Structure formats: structure tokens, C-alpha cells
mmCIF file of C-alpha atoms in Angstrom:
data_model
loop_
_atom_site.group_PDB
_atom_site.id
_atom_site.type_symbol
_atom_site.label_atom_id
_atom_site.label_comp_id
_atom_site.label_asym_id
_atom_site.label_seq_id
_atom_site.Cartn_x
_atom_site.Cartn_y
_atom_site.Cartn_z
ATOM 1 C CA UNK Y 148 2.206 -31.444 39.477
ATOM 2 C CA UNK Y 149 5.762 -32.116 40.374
ATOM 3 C CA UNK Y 150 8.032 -29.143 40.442
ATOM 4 C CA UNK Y 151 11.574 -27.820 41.085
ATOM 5 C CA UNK Y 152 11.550 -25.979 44.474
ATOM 6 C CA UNK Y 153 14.040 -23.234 45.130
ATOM 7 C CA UNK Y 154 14.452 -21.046 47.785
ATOM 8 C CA UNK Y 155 14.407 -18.072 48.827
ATOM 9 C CA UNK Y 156 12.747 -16.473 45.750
ATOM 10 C CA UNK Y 157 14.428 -13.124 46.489
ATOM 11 C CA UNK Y 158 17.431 -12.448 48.266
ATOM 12 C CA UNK Y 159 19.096 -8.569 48.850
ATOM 13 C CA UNK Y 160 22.504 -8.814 51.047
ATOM 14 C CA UNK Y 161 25.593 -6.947 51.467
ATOM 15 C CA UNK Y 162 28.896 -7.401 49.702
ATOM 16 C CA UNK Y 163 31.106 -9.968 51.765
ATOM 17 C CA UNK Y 164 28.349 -11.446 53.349
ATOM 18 C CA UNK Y 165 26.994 -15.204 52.536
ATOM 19 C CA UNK Y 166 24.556 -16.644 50.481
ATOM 20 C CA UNK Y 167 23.031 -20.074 50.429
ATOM 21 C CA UNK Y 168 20.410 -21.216 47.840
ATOM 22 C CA UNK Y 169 18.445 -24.295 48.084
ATOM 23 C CA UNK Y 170 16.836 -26.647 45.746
ATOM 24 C CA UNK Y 171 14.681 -29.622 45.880
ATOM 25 C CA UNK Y 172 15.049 -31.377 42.338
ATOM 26 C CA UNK Y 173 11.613 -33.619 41.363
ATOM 27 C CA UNK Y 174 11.440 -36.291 42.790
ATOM 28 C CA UNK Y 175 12.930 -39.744 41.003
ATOM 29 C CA UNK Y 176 15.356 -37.127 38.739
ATOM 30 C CA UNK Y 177 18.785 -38.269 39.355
ATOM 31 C CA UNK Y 178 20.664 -34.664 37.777
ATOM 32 C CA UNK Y 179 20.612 -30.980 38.781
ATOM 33 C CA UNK Y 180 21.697 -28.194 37.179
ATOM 34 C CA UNK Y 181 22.718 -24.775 38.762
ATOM 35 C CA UNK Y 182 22.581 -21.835 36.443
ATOM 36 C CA UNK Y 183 22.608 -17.874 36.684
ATOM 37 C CA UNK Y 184 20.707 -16.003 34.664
ATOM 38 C CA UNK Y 185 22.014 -12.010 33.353
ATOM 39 C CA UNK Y 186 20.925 -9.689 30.900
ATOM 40 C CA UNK Y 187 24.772 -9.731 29.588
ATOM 41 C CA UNK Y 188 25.582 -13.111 30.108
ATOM 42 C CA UNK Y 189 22.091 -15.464 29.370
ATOM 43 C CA UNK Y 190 21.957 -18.608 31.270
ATOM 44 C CA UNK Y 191 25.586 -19.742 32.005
ATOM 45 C CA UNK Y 192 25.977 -22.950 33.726
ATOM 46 C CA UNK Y 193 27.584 -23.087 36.845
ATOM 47 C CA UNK Y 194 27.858 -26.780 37.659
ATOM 48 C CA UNK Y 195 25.991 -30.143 38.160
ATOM 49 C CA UNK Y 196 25.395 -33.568 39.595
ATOM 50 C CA UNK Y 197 24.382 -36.640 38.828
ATOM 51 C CA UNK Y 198 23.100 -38.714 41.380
ATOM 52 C CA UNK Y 199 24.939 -36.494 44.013
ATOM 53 C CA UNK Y 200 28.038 -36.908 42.375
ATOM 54 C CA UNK Y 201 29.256 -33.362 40.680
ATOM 55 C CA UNK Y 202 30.097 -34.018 37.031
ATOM 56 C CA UNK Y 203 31.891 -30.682 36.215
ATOM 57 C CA UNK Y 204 31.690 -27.403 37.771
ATOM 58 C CA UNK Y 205 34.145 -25.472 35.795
ATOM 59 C CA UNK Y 206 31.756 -22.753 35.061
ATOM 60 C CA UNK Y 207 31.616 -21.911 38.732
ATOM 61 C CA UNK Y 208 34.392 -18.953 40.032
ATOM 62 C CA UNK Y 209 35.996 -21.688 42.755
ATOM 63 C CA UNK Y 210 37.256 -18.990 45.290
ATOM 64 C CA UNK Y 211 33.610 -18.057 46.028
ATOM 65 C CA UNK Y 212 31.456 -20.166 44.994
ATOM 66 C CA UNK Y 213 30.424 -23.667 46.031
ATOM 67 C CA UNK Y 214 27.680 -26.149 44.855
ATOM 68 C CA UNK Y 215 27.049 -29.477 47.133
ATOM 69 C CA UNK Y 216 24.310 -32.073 47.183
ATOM 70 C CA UNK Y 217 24.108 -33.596 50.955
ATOM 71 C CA UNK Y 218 21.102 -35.296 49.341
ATOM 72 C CA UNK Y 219 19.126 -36.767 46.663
ATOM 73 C CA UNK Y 220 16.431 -34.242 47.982
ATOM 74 C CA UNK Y 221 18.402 -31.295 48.303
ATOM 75 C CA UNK Y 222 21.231 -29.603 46.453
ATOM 76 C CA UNK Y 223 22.441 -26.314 47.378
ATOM 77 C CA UNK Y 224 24.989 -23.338 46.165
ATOM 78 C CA UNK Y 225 26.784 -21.129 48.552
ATOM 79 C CA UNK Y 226 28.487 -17.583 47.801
ATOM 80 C CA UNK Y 227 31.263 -16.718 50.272
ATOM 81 C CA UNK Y 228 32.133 -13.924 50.209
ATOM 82 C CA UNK Y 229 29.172 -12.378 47.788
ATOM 83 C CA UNK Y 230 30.232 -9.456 45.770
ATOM 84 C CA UNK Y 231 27.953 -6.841 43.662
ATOM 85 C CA UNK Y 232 28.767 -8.976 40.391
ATOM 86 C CA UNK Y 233 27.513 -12.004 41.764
ATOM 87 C CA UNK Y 234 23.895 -10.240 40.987
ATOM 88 C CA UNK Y 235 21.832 -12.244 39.177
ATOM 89 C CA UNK Y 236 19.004 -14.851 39.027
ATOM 90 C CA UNK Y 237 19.991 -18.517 39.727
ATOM 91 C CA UNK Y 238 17.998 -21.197 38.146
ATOM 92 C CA UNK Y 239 18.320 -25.010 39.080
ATOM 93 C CA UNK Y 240 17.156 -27.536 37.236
ATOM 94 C CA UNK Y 241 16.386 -31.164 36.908
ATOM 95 C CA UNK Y 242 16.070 -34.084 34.720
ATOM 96 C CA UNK Y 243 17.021 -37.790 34.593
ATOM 97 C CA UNK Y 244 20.087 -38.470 32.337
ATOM 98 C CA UNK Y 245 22.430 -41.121 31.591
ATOM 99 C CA UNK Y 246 22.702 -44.472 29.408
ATOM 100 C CA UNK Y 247 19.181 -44.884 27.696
ATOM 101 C CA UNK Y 248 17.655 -41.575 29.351
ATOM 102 C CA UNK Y 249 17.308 -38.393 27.689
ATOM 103 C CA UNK Y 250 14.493 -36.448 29.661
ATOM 104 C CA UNK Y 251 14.204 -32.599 29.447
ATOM 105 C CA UNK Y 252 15.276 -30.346 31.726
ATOM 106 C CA UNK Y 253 13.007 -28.588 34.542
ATOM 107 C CA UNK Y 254 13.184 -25.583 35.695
ATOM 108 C CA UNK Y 255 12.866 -24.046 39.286
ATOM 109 C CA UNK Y 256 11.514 -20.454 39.890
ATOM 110 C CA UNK Y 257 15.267 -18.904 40.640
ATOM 111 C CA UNK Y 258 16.449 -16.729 43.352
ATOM 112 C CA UNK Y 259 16.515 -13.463 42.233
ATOM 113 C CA UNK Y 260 19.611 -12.381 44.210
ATOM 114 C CA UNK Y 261 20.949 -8.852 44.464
ATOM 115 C CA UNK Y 262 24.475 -8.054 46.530
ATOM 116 C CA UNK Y 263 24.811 -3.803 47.217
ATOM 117 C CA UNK Z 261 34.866 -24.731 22.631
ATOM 118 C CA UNK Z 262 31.253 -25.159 22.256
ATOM 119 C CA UNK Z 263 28.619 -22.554 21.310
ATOM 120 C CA UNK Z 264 24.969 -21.853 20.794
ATOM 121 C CA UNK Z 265 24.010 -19.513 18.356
ATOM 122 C CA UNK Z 266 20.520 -18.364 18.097
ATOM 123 C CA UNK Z 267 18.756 -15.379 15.786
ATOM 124 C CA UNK Z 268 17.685 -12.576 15.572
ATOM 125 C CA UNK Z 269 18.371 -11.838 19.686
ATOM 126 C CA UNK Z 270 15.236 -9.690 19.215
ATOM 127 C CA UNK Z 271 11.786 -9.258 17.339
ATOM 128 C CA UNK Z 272 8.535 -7.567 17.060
ATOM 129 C CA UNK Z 273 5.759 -8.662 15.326
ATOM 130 C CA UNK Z 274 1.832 -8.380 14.892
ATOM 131 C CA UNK Z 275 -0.273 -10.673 16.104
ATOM 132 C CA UNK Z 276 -1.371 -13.137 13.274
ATOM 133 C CA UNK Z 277 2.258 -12.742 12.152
ATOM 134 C CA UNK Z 278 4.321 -15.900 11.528
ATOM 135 C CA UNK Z 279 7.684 -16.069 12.780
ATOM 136 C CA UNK Z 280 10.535 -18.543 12.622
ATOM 137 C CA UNK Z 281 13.367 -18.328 15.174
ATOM 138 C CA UNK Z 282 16.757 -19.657 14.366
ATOM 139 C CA UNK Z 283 19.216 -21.561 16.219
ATOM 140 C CA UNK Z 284 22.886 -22.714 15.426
ATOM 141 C CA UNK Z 285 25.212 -24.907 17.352
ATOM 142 C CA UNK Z 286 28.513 -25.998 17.237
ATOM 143 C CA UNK Z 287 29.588 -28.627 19.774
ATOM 144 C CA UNK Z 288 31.455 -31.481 20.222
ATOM 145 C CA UNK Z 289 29.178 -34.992 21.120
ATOM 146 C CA UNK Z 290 25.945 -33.887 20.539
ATOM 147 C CA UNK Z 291 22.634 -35.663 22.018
ATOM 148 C CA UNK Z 292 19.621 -33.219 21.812
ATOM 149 C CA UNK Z 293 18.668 -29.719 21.155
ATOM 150 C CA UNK Z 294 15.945 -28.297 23.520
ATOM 151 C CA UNK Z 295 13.725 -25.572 22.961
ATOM 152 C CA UNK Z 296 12.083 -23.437 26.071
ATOM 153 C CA UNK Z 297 9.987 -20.415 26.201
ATOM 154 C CA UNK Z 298 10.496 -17.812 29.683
ATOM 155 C CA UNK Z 299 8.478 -15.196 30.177
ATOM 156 C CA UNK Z 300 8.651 -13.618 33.565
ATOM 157 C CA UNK Z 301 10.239 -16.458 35.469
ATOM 158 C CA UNK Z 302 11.477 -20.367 34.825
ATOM 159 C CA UNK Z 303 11.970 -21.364 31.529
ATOM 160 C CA UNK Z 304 9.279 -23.741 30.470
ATOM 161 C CA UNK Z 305 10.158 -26.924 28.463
ATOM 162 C CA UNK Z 306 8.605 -26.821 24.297
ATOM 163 C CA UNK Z 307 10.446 -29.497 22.597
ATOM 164 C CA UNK Z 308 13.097 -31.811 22.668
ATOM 165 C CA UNK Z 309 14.888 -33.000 18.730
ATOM 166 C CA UNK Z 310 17.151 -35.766 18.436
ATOM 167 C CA UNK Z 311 16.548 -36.947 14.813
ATOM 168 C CA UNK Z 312 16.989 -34.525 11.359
ATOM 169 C CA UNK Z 313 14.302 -33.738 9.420
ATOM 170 C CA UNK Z 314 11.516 -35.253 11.775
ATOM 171 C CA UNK Z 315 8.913 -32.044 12.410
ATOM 172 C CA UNK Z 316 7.832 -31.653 16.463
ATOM 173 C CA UNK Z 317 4.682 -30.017 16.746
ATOM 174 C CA UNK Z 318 2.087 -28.203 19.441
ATOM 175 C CA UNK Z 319 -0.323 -26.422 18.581
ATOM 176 C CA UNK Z 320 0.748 -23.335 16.047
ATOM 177 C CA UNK Z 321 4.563 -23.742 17.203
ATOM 178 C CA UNK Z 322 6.701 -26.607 15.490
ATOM 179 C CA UNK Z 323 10.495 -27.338 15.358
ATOM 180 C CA UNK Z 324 12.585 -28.935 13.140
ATOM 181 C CA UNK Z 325 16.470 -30.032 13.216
ATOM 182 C CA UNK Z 326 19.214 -30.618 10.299
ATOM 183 C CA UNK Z 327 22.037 -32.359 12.415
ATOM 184 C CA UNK Z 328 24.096 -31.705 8.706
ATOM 185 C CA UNK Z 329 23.838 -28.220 8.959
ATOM 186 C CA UNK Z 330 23.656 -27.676 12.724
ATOM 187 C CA UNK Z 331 20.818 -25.863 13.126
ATOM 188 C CA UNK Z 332 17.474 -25.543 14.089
ATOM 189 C CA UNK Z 333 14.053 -23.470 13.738
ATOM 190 C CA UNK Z 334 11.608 -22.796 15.622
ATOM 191 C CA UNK Z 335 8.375 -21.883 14.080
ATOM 192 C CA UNK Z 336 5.245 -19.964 15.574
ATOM 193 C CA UNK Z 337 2.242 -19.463 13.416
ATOM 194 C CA UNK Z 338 -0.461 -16.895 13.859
ATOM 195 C CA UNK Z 339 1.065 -15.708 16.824
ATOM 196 C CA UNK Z 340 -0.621 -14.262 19.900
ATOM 197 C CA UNK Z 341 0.177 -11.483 22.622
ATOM 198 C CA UNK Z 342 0.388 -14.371 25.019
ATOM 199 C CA UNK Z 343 3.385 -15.852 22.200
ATOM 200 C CA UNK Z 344 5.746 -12.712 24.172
ATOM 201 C CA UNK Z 345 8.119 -14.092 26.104
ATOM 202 C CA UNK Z 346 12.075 -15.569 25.713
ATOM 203 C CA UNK Z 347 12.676 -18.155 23.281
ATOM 204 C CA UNK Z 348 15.756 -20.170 24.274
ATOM 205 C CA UNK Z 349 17.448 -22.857 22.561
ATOM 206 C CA UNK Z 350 19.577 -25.558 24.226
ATOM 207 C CA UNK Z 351 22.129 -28.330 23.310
ATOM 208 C CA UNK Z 352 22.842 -31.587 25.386
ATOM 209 C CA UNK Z 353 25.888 -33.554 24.795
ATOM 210 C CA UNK Z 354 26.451 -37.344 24.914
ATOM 211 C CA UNK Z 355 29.443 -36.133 27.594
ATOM 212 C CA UNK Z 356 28.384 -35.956 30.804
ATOM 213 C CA UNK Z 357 24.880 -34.845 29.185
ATOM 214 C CA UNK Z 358 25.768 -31.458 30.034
ATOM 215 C CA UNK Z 359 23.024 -28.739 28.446
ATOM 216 C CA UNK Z 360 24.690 -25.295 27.471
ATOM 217 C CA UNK Z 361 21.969 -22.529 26.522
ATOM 218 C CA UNK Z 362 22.081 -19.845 23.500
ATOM 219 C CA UNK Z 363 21.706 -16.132 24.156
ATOM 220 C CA UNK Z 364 17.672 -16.503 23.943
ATOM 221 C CA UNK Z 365 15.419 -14.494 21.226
ATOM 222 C CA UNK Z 366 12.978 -11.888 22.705
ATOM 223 C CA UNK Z 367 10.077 -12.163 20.680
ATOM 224 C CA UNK Z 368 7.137 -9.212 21.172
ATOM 225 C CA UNK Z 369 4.019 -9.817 19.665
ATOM 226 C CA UNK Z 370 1.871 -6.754 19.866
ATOM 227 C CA UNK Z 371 -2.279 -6.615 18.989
#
């Protein structure tokens, strides 16, 4: 069964230090999609790619945050410096989009991150 | 700017119980609307609605979408404990295909 990898599942760090999170999108799916996940806040979306090139990331806070694809197998998001508020669960995604394509999204476990 | 609504954010029923969960939208270049259930972790795909009026259906749960309106239910008959979880709805647009969520409706079913 093909599936959305992400990793680490859980990750507990210290305010001002980094964070990377990795995801492998399914295989042949040419668009990922990086979300966070709060009680407060519900599933905003952060930013995404299509076929490694990011199509908008203006839901991403730009001093700290930064979302790259080096790629088609891997896409990753980076917190630097991480602060208490970036708490949360991060979801990627993936799908195949674009002219004559309209697939559902799928989901990755998230990494349940948590900054003290 | 573009929103998903969905109601109510929370419910508790009996098992047995039909429910019907409600979604709203209002966005610009609109492609889809996608409905997911989450329970503990990833959101799991249910159904995907392009056309009005054209019922999806799986097992007790079916989904229908008025593209007039701009809206869209979600329907769960003779529900189940195992029916507990999140119920979120979701809207891709024709721009960039980009998927914005709603808040999510926490549906309990107890026995």
C-alpha cells in the first residue's frame, strides 16, 4: 500500500534550536503539501510544490520557517530558530494535480513536534 | 479571502443515530470539495465532489454538493462507535490547485 512517509513521528526540542522534518510523497505524485495541525488553528497550510517547484508559501512565517524539495523523493521543512508557538503537528501530503488531474490528497502520519 | 465553513464544530450522538454534517465555502476558482475523516492521526481520504446534485456514496456515509449554494453535507447513517473521529471538509481551487481545510466537526458516537 503506498503511503506518505514522514519523519520523525515525535520531536521535543528547546526554544532556538532547529528542526527539520522530512517527507517522502508516494511515489508518481507530482505535489506536496505541508500543513500544521492545532487545536486553535485546524489544519493551516503552510506551503507547497508541484513537481519541486514551490507554488505559494505565503502561509509559512518566512523569518523561521523554510520548506524545500531537493527531490522528487523528498521534501522537507526546517524551523530556525523554533519557538514554543511553533508547537504543533505537521502533516504533509500528496497528490497529483494539474491540467486534467484532480486526485485526492494523502496524508502522512505528522510530526508531533513540541518546542519548551 | 477564502474560507471554509463547516457545522456544528462538535456533536454527540447514539449509536444508530443519523447525522448530517455541514460544510460551507466561499472561494474564489473552485475545483473540488474533499471530505476526510481523522481520528487519532492522518486524515484519511472519504470523498471527492466536483458536480452538484450527483450523491457519493460508501457504505452508510454519502455526500452531496450544491455548487449554487456553496455548500455541502455529509451524511452518516446508523452510526457506529467506530464513526468517532474528525470530520474535515476541504476545498481545491482551479489556482494553483491549492486545498484550504475547514475547522473540522468532532463527531462522538457513544453505545
Amino acid at each position: 500500500d503506498a503511503r506518505v512517509t514522514q519523519t520523525p513521528r515525535h520531536k521535543v526540542t528547546e526554544m532556538g534550536q532547529e528542526v527539520t522534518m522530512r517527507c517522502q510523497p508516494i511515489l508518481g505524485h507530482n505535489t506536496v503539501f505541508w500543513y500544521r495541525q492545532t487545536m486553535m488553528q485546524g489544519l493551516e497550510l503552510l506551503a507547497y510544490f508541484r513537481n519541486r517547484a514551490p507554488l505559494d508559501d505565503s502561509g509559512m512565517p518566512k523569518d523561521r520557517f523554510s520548506a524545500e524539495m531537493p527531490d522528487a523523493t523528498l521534501a522537507t521543512l526546517k524551523i530556525q530558530p523554533s519557538e514554543p508557538r511553533d508547537s504543533a503537528v505537521y502533516f504533509c501530503a500528496s497528490g497529483i494535480t494539474g491540467a486534467g488531474y484532480n486526485s485526492p490528497l494523502h496524508f502522512g502520519n505528522g510530526t508531533r513536534l513540541t518546542v519548551t | 479571502e477564502d474560507k471554509v465553513v463547516q457545522s456544528p464544530l462538535s456533536l454527540v450522538v447514539h449509536e444508530g443515530d443519523t447525522v448530517t454534517l455541514n460544510c460551507s465555502y466561499e472561494v474564489t476558482n473552485f475545483r473540488s470539495l474533499l471530505w476526510y475523516k481523522q481520528e487519532k492521526k492522518a486524515p484519511t481520504f472519504l470523498f471527492m465532489l466536483t458536480s452538484s446534485g450527483i450523491e457519493k456514496k460508501s457504505g452508510r456515509l454519502s455526500s452531496i454538493l450544491d455548487k449554487k449554494e456553496l455548500f455541502s453535507i455529509l451524511n452518516i447513517t446508523a452510526t457506529q462507535t467506530g464513526d468517532s473521529a474528525v470530520y474535515l471538509c476541504a476545498v481545491q481551487k482551479t489556482s494553483y490547485d491549492k486545498v484550504i481545510f475547514g475547522p473540522g466537526t468532532s463527531l462522538s458516537v457513544i453505545p
